[in-house]
């Protein structure tokens, strides 16, 4: 391989971009490689390998089919009320359970209808629903003929999703007294925006406050605090443990976690399992944070983004162990291959420190908030934070039309019920196996070494190329790379000369020479190829180093 066409200065300039924006340059270079250049035979048969984004290349079909079957039933209910060409009525609740049973019996060949029946049966049995009320909520949601009421989340859907989160993110062992209240959102993206916005609008956080990030972390958690609306002072909790020379463990040492004991740190944000290292928080770190909250920093607000939790067996969220302090963010996008659905949720325990912090605000702040939320209630001070999130998401004035669309909530409920069925547990094992198989192929091709870790989700992998250089060539080789190349230069070489697109780990506040590989969005053998290309990069760098030693 040769050096990339871009100069070192140009590479340094582009590296200031967010990794998701820098990726556009890598894609441009990879597309040039894919299309071929005049006089370079054979390149046009190559294809770009874009492992830069986490959109999975699988979908979960069963619950989607059940939703389509629900749509058939819901439209039959609508036409039962009012039929005039393409005009129907609003489904009626009275007797709908009996009509649903008759519909299932009369449509045995309808794809998804049996899974729909079993999902509804599970919901009634597990959550004690009254059948007419529940099936009416589902049918009415499927046709989307009403505004969301309650605006925060439909009554039955909230209970189902709560049960799903407790099963999947709390290892089936939620705290005995915990009753998280949920706000259904337009994916985890909206959830992040709403949480930051409402914490500031309600005086829980102020411009310039100190917050902590457990890094490496999903880039928006780095970039949002830097915006002029927030301008937070960020303290990084770094996963900087090495298990041996050249092999990062991506674990948080006690001295890093101990930074949270400073009560001036008002907020902690983390992605768990982490992104990009893709490791679940260890039990030791969880217990250390519990001790800090119990003693030194009891008012610490925690935002935990647990979108990858389903990829680790026995996963347990901080929301399970510190429910009073923790805002839970979850998205259905990765597990179910549903990025286009925009299905997310915010969870907060009814007994929580956020409401206590708002209640303890000075009189002047309380008066400001009373004016803000006064149009919603004669007692605005009694509006809880979870409901303020809903109001703030629609600039308060549009609170009466707030909430996630009802068809999305119906699909969310069916995804959740599927996970509680045997088929859902088999599906979970299957997608876990997919990403781990791809990881094995990547490591086989690259010859690199990673730490064995039972908490590895494997949705991504972060590889520290400088640490690998020290492992295979010693400190002199690593020093040569640092002196002569920009940390992102290997990514330019990969894109330009092999058509491989990866993201720079430094953009996630990981080591500057690290790279993120998504293990979710390409075919299995593509990861073996990416590994081979990474190995070639190393061989070339090593040859350049050895040549410099000989000269």
mmCIF file of N, CA and C in Angstrom, residues 3 8 466 469 474-486 493 513 540-549:
data_model
loop_
_atom_site.group_PDB
_atom_site.id
_atom_site.type_symbol
_atom_site.label_atom_id
_atom_site.label_comp_id
_atom_site.label_asym_id
_atom_site.label_seq_id
_atom_site.Cartn_x
_atom_site.Cartn_y
_atom_site.Cartn_z
ATOM 1 N N UNK A 3 1.027 5.675 0.665
ATOM 2 C CA UNK A 3 0.427 6.665 1.538
ATOM 3 C C UNK A 3 -0.835 7.224 0.893
ATOM 4 N N UNK A 8 -0.810 15.222 5.224
ATOM 5 C CA UNK A 8 -0.944 15.097 6.676
ATOM 6 C C UNK A 8 -1.750 16.263 7.235
ATOM 7 N N UNK A 466 -2.432 1.666 17.934
ATOM 8 C CA UNK A 466 -1.133 1.996 18.521
ATOM 9 C C UNK A 466 -0.737 0.951 19.564
ATOM 10 N N UNK A 469 0.381 -1.987 17.729
ATOM 11 C CA UNK A 469 1.746 -1.789 17.219
ATOM 12 C C UNK A 469 2.782 -2.115 18.296
ATOM 13 N N UNK A 474 6.801 -3.643 19.517
ATOM 14 C CA UNK A 474 7.479 -2.975 20.616
ATOM 15 C C UNK A 474 7.231 -1.472 20.624
ATOM 16 N N UNK A 475 7.751 -0.805 21.652
ATOM 17 C CA UNK A 475 7.510 0.627 21.845
ATOM 18 C C UNK A 475 8.108 1.467 20.723
ATOM 19 N N UNK A 476 9.226 1.012 20.130
ATOM 20 C CA UNK A 476 9.848 1.793 19.060
ATOM 21 C C UNK A 476 8.937 1.883 17.837
ATOM 22 N N UNK A 477 8.266 0.787 17.512
ATOM 23 C CA UNK A 477 7.339 0.784 16.381
ATOM 24 C C UNK A 477 6.184 1.744 16.658
ATOM 25 N N UNK A 478 5.619 1.682 17.864
ATOM 26 C CA UNK A 478 4.516 2.576 18.227
ATOM 27 C C UNK A 478 4.962 4.033 18.179
ATOM 28 N N UNK A 479 6.168 4.315 18.666
ATOM 29 C CA UNK A 479 6.683 5.685 18.650
ATOM 30 C C UNK A 479 6.871 6.186 17.220
ATOM 31 N N UNK A 480 7.305 5.305 16.320
ATOM 32 C CA UNK A 480 7.479 5.658 14.911
ATOM 33 C C UNK A 480 6.144 6.077 14.294
ATOM 34 N N UNK A 481 5.094 5.333 14.576
ATOM 35 C CA UNK A 481 3.780 5.674 14.043
ATOM 36 C C UNK A 481 3.317 7.037 14.555
ATOM 37 N N UNK A 482 3.447 7.262 15.851
ATOM 38 C CA UNK A 482 3.010 8.529 16.430
ATOM 39 C C UNK A 482 3.750 9.712 15.837
ATOM 40 N N UNK A 483 5.044 9.539 15.594
ATOM 41 C CA UNK A 483 5.870 10.639 15.101
ATOM 42 C C UNK A 483 5.579 10.950 13.635
ATOM 43 N N UNK A 484 5.305 9.961 12.829
ATOM 44 C CA UNK A 484 5.284 10.140 11.378
ATOM 45 C C UNK A 484 3.904 10.191 10.744
ATOM 46 N N UNK A 485 2.851 9.848 11.485
ATOM 47 C CA UNK A 485 1.521 9.765 10.883
ATOM 48 C C UNK A 485 0.471 10.363 11.812
ATOM 49 N N UNK A 486 -0.622 10.817 11.193
ATOM 50 C CA UNK A 486 -1.782 11.242 11.957
ATOM 51 C C UNK A 486 -2.561 10.006 12.414
ATOM 52 N N UNK A 493 -6.137 5.293 4.470
ATOM 53 C CA UNK A 493 -5.542 4.232 3.650
ATOM 54 C C UNK A 493 -6.559 3.123 3.378
ATOM 55 N N UNK A 513 -5.638 6.599 18.315
ATOM 56 C CA UNK A 513 -5.278 5.635 17.272
ATOM 57 C C UNK A 513 -6.234 4.442 17.230
ATOM 58 N N UNK A 540 2.311 -2.986 6.147
ATOM 59 C CA UNK A 540 2.904 -1.862 5.423
ATOM 60 C C UNK A 540 3.578 -0.878 6.374
ATOM 61 N N UNK A 541 2.886 -0.544 7.462
ATOM 62 C CA UNK A 541 3.496 0.373 8.432
ATOM 63 C C UNK A 541 4.785 -0.224 9.017
ATOM 64 N N UNK A 542 4.717 -1.506 9.284
ATOM 65 C CA UNK A 542 5.910 -2.136 9.856
ATOM 66 C C UNK A 542 7.066 -2.134 8.849
ATOM 67 N N UNK A 543 6.746 -2.380 7.576
ATOM 68 C CA UNK A 543 7.783 -2.340 6.548
ATOM 69 C C UNK A 543 8.387 -0.941 6.445
ATOM 70 N N UNK A 544 7.544 0.088 6.553
ATOM 71 C CA UNK A 544 8.043 1.461 6.504
ATOM 72 C C UNK A 544 8.943 1.762 7.703
ATOM 73 N N UNK A 545 8.550 1.241 8.855
ATOM 74 C CA UNK A 545 9.363 1.433 10.053
ATOM 75 C C UNK A 545 10.716 0.728 9.910
ATOM 76 N N UNK A 546 10.687 -0.514 9.448
ATOM 77 C CA UNK A 546 11.934 -1.272 9.297
ATOM 78 C C UNK A 546 12.847 -0.627 8.262
ATOM 79 N N UNK A 547 12.238 -0.066 7.200
ATOM 80 C CA UNK A 547 13.048 0.624 6.200
ATOM 81 C C UNK A 547 13.715 1.860 6.789
ATOM 82 N N UNK A 548 12.965 2.544 7.688
ATOM 83 C CA UNK A 548 13.561 3.733 8.313
ATOM 84 C C UNK A 548 14.707 3.360 9.248
ATOM 85 N N UNK A 549 14.615 2.168 9.834
ATOM 86 C CA UNK A 549 15.684 1.709 10.722
ATOM 87 C C UNK A 549 16.944 1.372 9.927
#
